[in-house]
Coordinates of C-alpha atoms and ligand atoms in Angstrom, one line a residue:
M1 CA 0.0 0.0 0.0
G2 CA 1.3 3.4 -0.9
I3 CA 1.2 6.7 1.0
A4 CA -0.9 9.9 0.6
V5 CA 1.0 13.2 0.4
G6 CA 0.2 16.9 0.6
I7 CA 1.6 19.0 -2.2
D8 CA 2.0 22.8 -2.0
L9 CA 2.1 23.6 -5.7
G10 CA 3.5 27.1 -5.5
T11 CA 4.0 29.8 -8.1
S12 CA 7.8 29.9 -7.4
N13 CA 8.4 26.8 -5.3
S14 CA 6.7 23.5 -4.4
V15 CA 6.9 21.4 -1.3
V16 CA 5.7 17.8 -0.6
A17 CA 5.0 16.4 2.9
T18 CA 3.5 13.3 4.4
V19 CA 2.4 12.1 7.8
I20 CA 5.0 9.8 9.5
E21 CA 4.3 8.6 13.0
G22 CA 1.6 11.2 13.6
Q23 CA 3.8 14.1 12.4
A24 CA 3.5 16.0 9.1
V25 CA 7.0 15.7 7.7
V26 CA 8.4 17.7 4.8
L27 CA 10.2 15.3 2.4
A28 CA 13.6 16.2 1.1
D29 CA 15.4 15.2 -2.1
A30 CA 18.6 13.2 -2.2
E31 CA 20.5 16.5 -1.7
G32 CA 18.5 17.3 1.4
R33 CA 16.5 20.2 -0.2
S34 CA 12.9 20.5 0.8
V35 CA 11.8 23.5 -1.3
H36 CA 11.8 22.9 -5.1
P37 CA 11.5 25.6 -7.7
S38 CA 8.3 25.2 -9.8
V39 CA 10.4 25.5 -12.9
V40 CA 10.2 23.3 -16.0
A41 CA 13.1 23.4 -18.4
F42 CA 13.0 21.9 -21.9
G43 CA 16.4 20.8 -23.1
Y44 CA 17.7 18.9 -26.1
G45 CA 15.2 16.7 -27.8
N46 CA 12.4 15.6 -25.5
A47 CA 14.4 16.1 -22.3
V48 CA 12.5 17.9 -19.5
V49 CA 14.1 18.8 -16.2
V50 CA 12.2 20.2 -13.2
G51 CA 13.1 21.9 -10.0
H52 CA 16.6 23.0 -9.0
R53 CA 18.2 21.8 -12.2
A54 CA 15.6 23.6 -14.3
K55 CA 16.1 26.9 -12.4
Q56 CA 19.9 26.7 -13.3
Q57 CA 18.9 26.9 -16.9
L58 CA 16.9 30.1 -16.5
A59 CA 20.0 32.3 -16.8
Y60 CA 21.3 30.9 -20.1
A61 CA 18.1 29.6 -21.9
P62 CA 15.2 31.7 -20.5
E63 CA 13.1 31.1 -23.6
N64 CA 13.1 27.3 -22.9
T65 CA 12.6 27.5 -19.1
V66 CA 9.1 27.9 -17.9
F67 CA 8.6 29.5 -14.5
S68 CA 5.5 31.0 -12.7
A69 CA 3.3 28.8 -15.0
K70 CA 0.8 28.8 -12.1
R71 CA 0.1 32.4 -13.0
L72 CA -1.3 31.2 -16.3
I73 CA -3.2 28.2 -15.1
G74 CA -6.9 28.3 -16.0
R75 CA -6.6 31.6 -17.7
R76 CA -7.9 32.8 -21.0
F77 CA -5.4 34.0 -23.6
N78 CA -7.3 37.2 -24.2
S79 CA -7.1 38.7 -20.7
D80 CA -5.2 41.5 -19.1
E81 CA -3.5 39.0 -16.7
V82 CA -2.1 36.9 -19.6
D83 CA -0.9 40.1 -21.3
R84 CA 1.0 41.0 -18.1
I85 CA 2.6 37.6 -17.9
R86 CA 3.7 37.7 -21.5
R87 CA 5.6 40.8 -20.8
M88 CA 7.4 39.1 -17.9
V89 CA 8.6 35.9 -19.5
A90 CA 11.0 34.9 -22.3
W91 CA 9.1 31.8 -23.4
G92 CA 6.1 32.1 -25.7
V93 CA 2.4 32.4 -24.7
A94 CA 0.0 31.0 -27.3
E95 CA -3.7 30.7 -27.6
G96 CA -5.1 27.2 -27.2
P97 CA -8.1 25.7 -29.0
H98 CA -10.4 26.6 -26.1
G99 CA -9.2 30.2 -25.9
D100 CA -6.9 29.1 -23.1
A101 CA -3.5 30.5 -22.6
R102 CA -0.8 28.0 -23.4
V103 CA 3.0 27.8 -23.2
R104 CA 5.1 27.8 -26.4
V105 CA 8.6 26.5 -26.1
K106 CA 10.9 25.4 -29.0
G107 CA 8.0 25.6 -31.4
K108 CA 5.8 23.3 -29.4
V109 CA 2.7 24.4 -27.6
Y110 CA 1.9 22.9 -24.1
A111 CA -1.3 23.2 -22.1
V112 CA -0.5 24.8 -18.8
P113 CA -1.8 21.8 -16.8
E114 CA 0.9 19.8 -18.6
I115 CA 3.6 22.1 -17.3
S116 CA 2.2 21.9 -13.8
A117 CA 1.9 18.1 -14.2
H118 CA 5.7 18.0 -14.6
V119 CA 6.1 19.8 -11.3
L120 CA 3.6 17.4 -9.6
A121 CA 5.4 14.4 -11.1
H122 CA 8.7 15.7 -9.8
M123 CA 7.2 16.2 -6.3
K124 CA 5.7 12.7 -6.4
G125 CA 9.1 11.3 -7.4
I126 CA 10.8 13.1 -4.5
A127 CA 8.3 11.7 -2.0
E128 CA 8.7 8.2 -3.4
Q129 CA 12.5 8.4 -3.2
A130 CA 12.4 9.8 0.3
T131 CA 10.0 7.2 1.7
G132 CA 10.7 4.2 -0.5
Q133 CA 7.0 3.9 -1.0
A134 CA 4.6 4.6 -3.9
V135 CA 2.5 7.7 -3.7
D136 CA -1.2 6.7 -4.1
G137 CA -2.8 10.1 -3.8
A138 CA -2.3 13.7 -2.9
V139 CA -4.1 16.7 -1.5
I140 CA -3.0 19.6 -3.5
T141 CA -3.3 23.2 -2.3
V142 CA -4.4 26.2 -4.3
P143 CA -4.7 29.9 -3.4
A144 CA -8.0 30.6 -1.8
Y145 CA -8.7 33.1 -4.5
F146 CA -8.5 30.6 -7.3
N147 CA -11.7 30.4 -9.4
D148 CA -13.3 27.3 -10.8
Q149 CA -11.3 27.1 -14.0
Q150 CA -8.0 27.4 -12.1
R151 CA -9.1 24.6 -9.7
Q152 CA -10.2 22.3 -12.5
A153 CA -6.9 22.9 -14.3
T154 CA -5.0 22.0 -11.2
R155 CA -7.0 18.8 -10.9
D156 CA -6.3 18.1 -14.6
A157 CA -2.5 18.6 -13.9
A158 CA -2.7 15.9 -11.2
T159 CA -4.4 13.5 -13.6
I160 CA -1.9 14.1 -16.3
A161 CA 0.9 13.5 -13.8
G162 CA -0.7 10.1 -12.9
L163 CA -1.5 11.4 -9.4
K164 CA -4.9 10.8 -7.7
C165 CA -6.1 14.1 -6.5
L166 CA -7.8 13.3 -3.1
R167 CA -8.9 16.9 -2.6
I168 CA -8.0 20.5 -3.6
I169 CA -7.8 22.6 -0.5
N170 CA -7.0 26.3 0.0
E171 CA -3.5 27.2 1.0
P172 CA -4.5 29.2 4.1
T173 CA -6.9 26.5 5.3
A174 CA -4.0 24.0 5.0
A175 CA -1.8 26.4 7.0
A176 CA -4.5 26.7 9.7
L177 CA -4.6 22.9 9.8
A178 CA -0.9 22.6 10.4
Y179 CA -1.2 25.1 13.2
G180 CA -4.3 23.9 14.9
Y181 CA -5.1 20.2 14.0
G182 CA -5.5 18.2 17.2
Q183 CA -4.9 21.3 19.4
A184 CA -8.5 22.1 20.5
H185 CA -8.1 25.8 19.9
K186 CA -11.0 28.1 20.2
Q187 CA -10.0 31.4 18.5
H188 CA -10.0 33.6 15.4
I189 CA -6.9 33.5 13.3
V190 CA -5.7 35.2 10.2
V191 CA -3.5 33.5 7.6
Y192 CA -1.4 36.2 5.8
D193 CA 0.1 34.4 2.8
L194 CA 2.5 36.4 0.6
G195 CA 4.2 34.0 -1.8
G196 CA 6.1 34.4 -5.1
G197 CA 3.1 35.3 -7.2
T198 CA -0.1 35.7 -5.2
F199 CA -1.3 37.2 -2.0
D200 CA -4.1 35.7 0.1
V201 CA -5.6 36.5 3.4
S202 CA -8.1 34.4 5.2
V203 CA -9.9 34.9 8.5
L204 CA -10.7 31.5 10.2
R205 CA -12.6 30.4 13.2
L206 CA -11.0 27.4 15.0
D207 CA -13.1 25.4 17.4
G208 CA -11.6 22.0 18.2
E209 CA -11.6 20.0 14.9
L210 CA -13.6 22.6 13.1
F211 CA -11.8 25.0 10.8
E212 CA -14.2 27.5 9.4
V213 CA -13.1 30.1 6.9
V214 CA -15.1 33.2 7.8
S215 CA -13.8 35.3 4.9
T216 CA -11.1 35.4 2.4
A217 CA -9.7 38.0 0.0
G218 CA -6.7 38.1 -2.3
D219 CA -4.8 39.5 -5.1
T220 CA -3.6 37.1 -7.8
F221 CA -1.0 39.6 -8.9
L222 CA 0.8 40.5 -5.7
G223 CA 3.8 38.6 -4.6
G224 CA 7.6 38.3 -4.4
D225 CA 7.9 38.5 -8.2
D226 CA 6.5 42.1 -7.9
F227 CA 9.0 42.9 -5.2
D228 CA 11.8 41.5 -7.4
G229 CA 10.3 43.5 -10.4
A230 CA 10.3 46.8 -8.4
I231 CA 13.9 46.2 -7.3
C232 CA 14.9 45.1 -10.8
D233 CA 13.4 48.3 -12.3
H234 CA 15.5 50.3 -9.8
L235 CA 18.6 48.4 -10.8
A236 CA 17.8 48.9 -14.5
E237 CA 17.5 52.7 -13.9
Q238 CA 20.9 52.7 -12.1
L239 CA 22.4 50.8 -14.9
K240 CA 21.1 53.3 -17.5
A241 CA 22.3 56.2 -15.4
Q242 CA 25.8 54.7 -15.0
T243 CA 26.4 53.2 -18.4
G244 CA 23.7 54.4 -20.8
L245 CA 22.6 50.8 -21.4
D246 CA 18.8 50.3 -21.6
V247 CA 17.8 46.7 -21.0
T248 CA 14.1 47.2 -21.8
G249 CA 13.0 44.3 -24.0
N250 CA 16.3 42.5 -23.5
H251 CA 15.2 39.3 -21.8
S252 CA 18.6 37.9 -21.1
A253 CA 19.8 41.0 -19.3
R254 CA 16.5 41.5 -17.5
T255 CA 16.6 37.9 -16.3
K256 CA 20.1 38.5 -14.8
L257 CA 18.9 41.7 -13.2
L258 CA 15.8 40.0 -11.8
E259 CA 17.9 37.3 -10.3
A260 CA 20.2 39.8 -8.8
A261 CA 17.2 41.7 -7.4
E262 CA 15.8 38.5 -5.7
R263 CA 19.3 37.7 -4.3
A264 CA 19.6 41.2 -2.9
K265 CA 16.1 41.1 -1.5
K266 CA 16.9 37.8 0.4
A267 CA 20.2 39.1 1.6
L268 CA 18.5 42.3 2.9
S269 CA 16.4 40.0 5.2
K270 CA 19.6 39.6 7.2
V271 CA 21.8 42.6 6.6
N272 CA 21.2 46.4 6.2
A273 CA 23.0 46.9 2.9
V274 CA 24.5 44.8 0.0
A275 CA 26.6 45.5 -3.0
V276 CA 24.9 44.4 -6.2
K277 CA 27.2 43.2 -8.9
V278 CA 25.8 41.9 -12.2
P279 CA 28.4 41.3 -15.0
G280 CA 27.8 40.6 -18.7
L281 CA 24.7 42.7 -19.3
G282 CA 25.8 44.0 -22.7
R283 CA 28.7 45.7 -24.6
D284 CA 29.5 49.3 -25.3
P285 CA 30.2 50.5 -28.9
A286 CA 33.9 49.7 -28.4
G287 CA 32.9 46.1 -27.5
N288 CA 33.8 46.3 -23.8
P289 CA 31.5 44.4 -21.5
I290 CA 29.0 46.3 -19.5
G291 CA 28.0 45.3 -16.0
L292 CA 26.2 46.8 -13.0
Q293 CA 27.8 47.6 -9.7
T294 CA 25.7 49.5 -7.1
P295 CA 25.0 49.5 -3.4
L296 CA 21.5 48.8 -2.2
D297 CA 20.2 49.4 1.3
Q298 CA 17.1 48.5 3.3
G299 CA 15.9 52.1 3.2
T300 CA 15.9 52.2 -0.6
V301 CA 14.2 48.8 -0.8
Q302 CA 11.6 49.9 1.8
R303 CA 10.7 52.9 -0.4
L304 CA 10.4 50.6 -3.5
V305 CA 8.3 47.9 -2.0
M306 CA 6.1 49.8 0.6
P307 CA 3.4 50.4 -2.0
L308 CA 3.2 46.6 -2.5
I309 CA 2.9 45.9 1.2
Q310 CA 0.2 48.6 1.5
R311 CA -1.7 46.9 -1.2
S312 CA -1.8 43.7 0.9
F313 CA -3.4 45.7 3.8
A314 CA -6.1 47.0 1.5
V315 CA -6.9 43.3 0.9
C316 CA -6.8 42.6 4.7
D317 CA -9.2 45.4 5.3
E318 CA -11.6 43.8 2.8
A319 CA -11.4 40.3 4.5
L320 CA -11.8 41.8 8.0
T321 CA -14.8 43.9 7.0
E322 CA -16.4 40.8 5.4
A323 CA -15.8 38.9 8.7
G324 CA -17.2 41.7 10.8
L325 CA -14.0 41.8 12.8
T326 CA -11.3 44.4 13.6
P327 CA -7.6 43.7 13.5
G328 CA -7.5 43.7 17.3
Q329 CA -10.1 40.9 17.5
I330 CA -7.8 38.5 15.8
D331 CA -6.1 36.1 18.3
H332 CA -3.2 35.0 16.1
V333 CA -1.6 35.8 12.8
L334 CA 0.0 33.0 10.8
L335 CA 2.5 33.9 8.2
V336 CA 2.8 31.8 5.0
G337 CA 4.9 32.2 1.9
G338 CA 8.5 32.9 1.3
M339 CA 8.0 36.7 1.2
T340 CA 6.9 36.8 4.8
R341 CA 10.5 36.0 5.7
F342 CA 11.2 39.6 4.7
P343 CA 11.5 41.6 8.0
L344 CA 9.8 44.7 6.5
V345 CA 6.7 42.5 5.8
R346 CA 6.7 41.0 9.3
E347 CA 7.0 44.3 10.9
A348 CA 4.3 45.9 8.9
V349 CA 1.9 42.9 9.5
G350 CA 2.7 43.2 13.3
H351 CA 1.7 46.9 13.2
Y352 CA -1.4 46.3 11.2
F353 CA -2.8 43.5 13.5
Q354 CA -1.4 45.1 16.6
K355 CA 0.3 41.8 17.6
Q356 CA 3.5 39.9 16.6
P357 CA 2.7 37.2 14.0
L358 CA 3.5 33.6 15.2
D359 CA 7.0 32.6 14.3
H360 CA 7.2 28.9 15.3
L361 CA 5.9 27.7 11.9
N362 CA 8.0 27.5 8.8
P363 CA 6.3 29.7 6.2
D364 CA 7.6 27.7 3.3
Q365 CA 6.5 24.3 4.7
V366 CA 3.3 24.9 6.7
V367 CA 1.0 24.6 3.7
A368 CA 2.4 21.3 2.5
Q369 CA 2.2 20.0 6.1
G370 CA -1.4 21.0 6.4
A371 CA -2.2 19.3 3.1
A372 CA -0.4 16.1 4.3
I373 CA -2.5 16.1 7.5
Q374 CA -5.7 16.3 5.4
A375 CA -4.4 13.7 2.9
F376 CA -3.6 11.3 5.7
A377 CA -7.0 11.8 7.4
L378 CA -8.8 11.3 4.1
T379 CA -7.3 7.9 3.4
A380 CA -8.5 4.6 4.7
Y381 CA -5.4 3.9 6.7
S382 CA -5.8 6.8 9.1
D383 CA -7.7 6.2 12.3
R384 CA -8.0 9.9 13.1
P385 CA -10.9 11.9 11.7
A386 CA -10.3 14.4 9.0
A387 CA -10.7 17.9 10.3
V388 CA -14.0 19.5 9.4
L389 CA -13.1 22.2 6.8
L390 CA -15.8 24.7 6.2
D391 CA -14.5 26.8 3.4
V392 CA -16.0 29.7 1.5
T393 CA -16.2 30.5 -2.1
P394 CA -13.8 33.4 -2.8
Q395 CA -15.7 34.9 -5.8
T396 CA -19.3 35.6 -6.6
L397 CA -20.8 33.2 -9.1
G398 CA -23.5 34.7 -11.3
V399 CA -25.1 34.7 -14.7
R400 CA -25.2 37.3 -17.4
M401 CA -28.5 39.2 -17.6
V402 CA -29.9 41.1 -20.6
G403 CA -28.0 44.3 -20.8
G404 CA -24.7 42.7 -19.9
F405 CA -25.0 42.9 -16.1
L406 CA -24.1 40.1 -13.7
D407 CA -26.9 38.6 -11.7
P408 CA -25.2 37.2 -8.6
I409 CA -26.4 33.6 -7.7
I410 CA -23.8 32.5 -5.1
P411 CA -22.2 35.5 -3.4
R412 CA -18.6 35.5 -2.5
N413 CA -17.7 34.2 1.0
S414 CA -20.7 31.8 1.0
S415 CA -19.9 28.6 2.9
I416 CA -19.2 25.6 0.6
P417 CA -20.3 23.1 -0.4
T418 CA -23.4 25.0 -1.4
E419 CA -26.2 24.9 -3.9
M420 CA -28.4 27.7 -5.0
G421 CA -31.2 27.7 -7.6
K422 CA -32.6 30.3 -10.0
T423 CA -35.5 30.0 -12.3
F424 CA -35.2 31.2 -15.9
T425 CA -38.1 31.8 -18.3
T426 CA -38.1 32.0 -22.0
A427 CA -37.9 35.5 -23.6
H428 CA -39.4 34.7 -27.0
D429 CA -42.3 32.7 -28.3
N430 CA -41.5 29.1 -29.2
Q431 CA -38.0 29.4 -27.8
G432 CA -36.4 26.0 -28.0
E433 CA -33.4 26.8 -25.9
V434 CA -32.0 29.1 -23.2
R435 CA -28.4 30.1 -23.3
I436 CA -26.9 30.9 -19.9
Q437 CA -23.5 32.4 -19.4
V438 CA -21.9 31.7 -16.0
Y439 CA -19.3 34.1 -14.7
Q440 CA -17.1 34.3 -11.5
G441 CA -16.0 37.7 -10.2
E442 CA -17.0 40.9 -8.5
S443 CA -17.7 43.3 -11.3
R444 CA -21.3 44.3 -12.0
I445 CA -20.4 44.1 -15.7
A446 CA -20.6 40.4 -16.6
A447 CA -17.9 40.6 -19.3
E448 CA -15.4 42.0 -16.8
N449 CA -15.5 38.8 -14.8
E450 CA -14.1 35.3 -15.6
L451 CA -16.4 33.4 -18.0
L452 CA -16.7 29.9 -16.6
G453 CA -18.8 28.6 -19.4
E454 CA -22.0 28.8 -21.3
F455 CA -24.8 26.4 -20.7
I456 CA -27.5 25.8 -23.3
L457 CA -30.7 24.3 -22.1
S458 CA -32.3 22.8 -25.1
G459 CA -35.3 20.8 -26.1
L460 CA -37.7 23.2 -24.4
R461 CA -41.5 23.0 -25.0
Q462 CA -42.7 25.3 -27.8
A463 CA -44.8 27.8 -26.0
P464 CA -45.5 31.6 -25.7
R465 CA -42.7 33.5 -24.1
G466 CA -42.5 33.5 -20.3
E467 CA -44.5 30.3 -20.1
V468 CA -41.7 27.7 -19.9
K469 CA -39.8 27.8 -16.7
V470 CA -36.4 26.2 -16.1
K471 CA -34.8 25.9 -12.7
V472 CA -31.0 26.0 -12.8
S473 CA -29.1 24.7 -9.8
F474 CA -25.6 26.0 -9.3
S475 CA -23.5 24.1 -6.8
I476 CA -20.0 24.5 -5.6
D477 CA -18.4 21.3 -4.1
A478 CA -15.8 21.0 -1.3
D479 CA -13.0 21.4 -3.8
G480 CA -14.5 24.8 -4.9
I481 CA -15.5 23.4 -8.3
V482 CA -18.7 24.6 -9.9
K483 CA -21.4 22.3 -11.2
V484 CA -24.6 23.2 -13.0
S485 CA -27.8 21.2 -13.5
A486 CA -31.1 22.3 -14.9
K487 CA -34.7 21.1 -14.6
D488 CA -37.8 22.0 -16.7
L489 CA -40.2 22.9 -13.9
E490 CA -43.3 22.1 -15.9
T491 CA -42.4 18.6 -16.7
G492 CA -39.9 17.9 -13.9
R493 CA -37.6 16.6 -16.6
S494 CA -33.9 17.3 -16.2
V495 CA -32.7 19.4 -19.1
E496 CA -29.4 18.6 -20.6
T497 CA -26.7 21.2 -19.9
T498 CA -23.9 21.5 -22.3
L499 CA -20.9 23.4 -21.2
Q500 CA -19.3 25.4 -24.0
A501 CA -16.7 28.2 -24.0
S502 CA -14.9 26.7 -21.0
S503 CA -11.2 27.3 -21.4
N504 CA -10.4 24.0 -19.7
L505 CA -9.2 20.8 -21.3
T506 CA -11.7 18.1 -22.1
Q507 CA -11.5 14.8 -20.3
A508 CA -10.3 13.2 -23.5
E509 CA -7.5 15.7 -23.9
V510 CA -6.5 15.2 -20.3
E511 CA -6.3 11.4 -20.9
E512 CA -4.3 12.0 -24.1
L513 CA -1.7 14.1 -22.2
K514 CA -1.3 11.6 -19.4
F515 CA 2.4 10.8 -18.7
D516 CA 3.6 7.3 -19.0
E517 CA 5.0 5.4 -16.0
L518 CA 8.3 7.3 -16.2
G519 CA 6.6 10.7 -15.6
F520 CA 6.9 12.1 -19.1
Ligands
LIG601 P1 6.7 31.1 -2.2 O1 5.9 31.2 -3.4 O2 5.9 31.0 -1.0 O3 7.7 30.0 -2.3 O4 7.5 32.4 -2.0 C1 8.6 32.7 -2.8 C2 8.9 34.2 -2.6 O5 9.5 34.4 -1.4 C3 10.0 34.6 -3.7 O6 9.6 35.8 -4.2 C4 11.2 34.7 -2.8 O7 12.1 35.6 -3.4 C5 10.7 35.1 -1.5 N1 11.6 34.8 -0.4 C6 12.0 33.6 0.0 N2 12.9 33.7 1.1 C7 13.0 35.0 1.3 C8 13.8 35.8 2.3 N3 14.5 35.2 3.2 N4 13.6 37.1 2.2 C9 12.8 37.7 1.3 N5 12.1 37.0 0.4 C10 12.2 35.7 0.4

């Protein structure tokens, strides 16, 4: 019999853990490393490398080295977010047959779940090597803010990797589990999660084995990458002022500056000032090499990144308002994500919540540990009950009304699983079908939200307008995944619902992409 693991599939890094003798243990690779870059590099021929080895390739072959793919998962090609990502990366972003964003490397186009599947297969391999046992299934974590498409795509990635996805749980909920499972706490906590690409904040009520998410808010474009970007822009300005070299649009030089920015940021967690040195950025007209050499201190970085930290507090305000609580009413603050190692972030969070955040948990590992606890509890061989996770849906689910407005059906922060119904009537005489477009998001304008899909209720009775009534039930399951069913109220007959315009892979495509036994 194999084991069940928890996988924190992060934007920059991933971690795998399992429960051994009652403890959630993070599993390390043969070199003793427990945090693995979520980077997939395509080399010669069909060779694919993942993790630390792949990250090494980033500096000399950025166009073949895919990082931050999680930012693209479940997204449409034609969206502002995808435009932003395209400007950030050296590899290509292409449009898939479902209007989905895909990755183009060396002339070949990959669905994003395929890229994530390589990361998952890598983590599975690490777990198998570390424990000497086969991995049967995994609980995979996603940001609380992920919408339906992003969750489905993550599940597809697991299937492609040959990994049974036991459950998708939210990262902050997983962190809360690692903190409180089996502790019989009775308190309100906040999980402040600032990772490489996303920011999430959740307010939870803990009561023994009950973990209830009271509210959640987030920004899918706020994370360490933005801190690196802000520092990188500053370094690029310094370079231009010193040497006249402009690296705008020069991916290779910008990658080097970005890496230097991240190194400096990490170093500034421990010291007050560093000397940034980046050789080989270009050549002057005489052919001499140009590099950057500049001092960088905490004060300068504070000025550069403070607006980003402030943005996270606007999101905290939102979550607390939804929960009906003030910062002072929060008993404990848990920090998650590599960026919370940054002292400026810790200090600012301490000020905002008027209490020092807890520091006995490892912010890089706590999510995978929580996922491992839930994976263990969900599998037959555990004699301990799974914690009761009462999550909420992070975004409003609604349908497009005449005039282009969104009619909210399941408001954000509703407890899940949940089901809500709405009755639709025909708008024309003898209307044989009703077309319903389902969106997720907070804008009143339907088109400004994420289109989940289009449902066509067909085979309706021929009748004058307004006479035929169809009840559509929208449900969100424990994984946060949306399902729709419809019933003709007059006849009681279930009406077939056909999902169109979804950007996700079809089941057949997922099957087709499945890796063989070796992982790829
Ligand atoms: P995660 O997605 O949680 O793995 O977070 C990764 C982000 O945390 C990256 O932007 C890293 O640069 C950042 N990070 C990791 N360690 C540190 C550190 N000691 N100081 C500052 N930032 C860090």
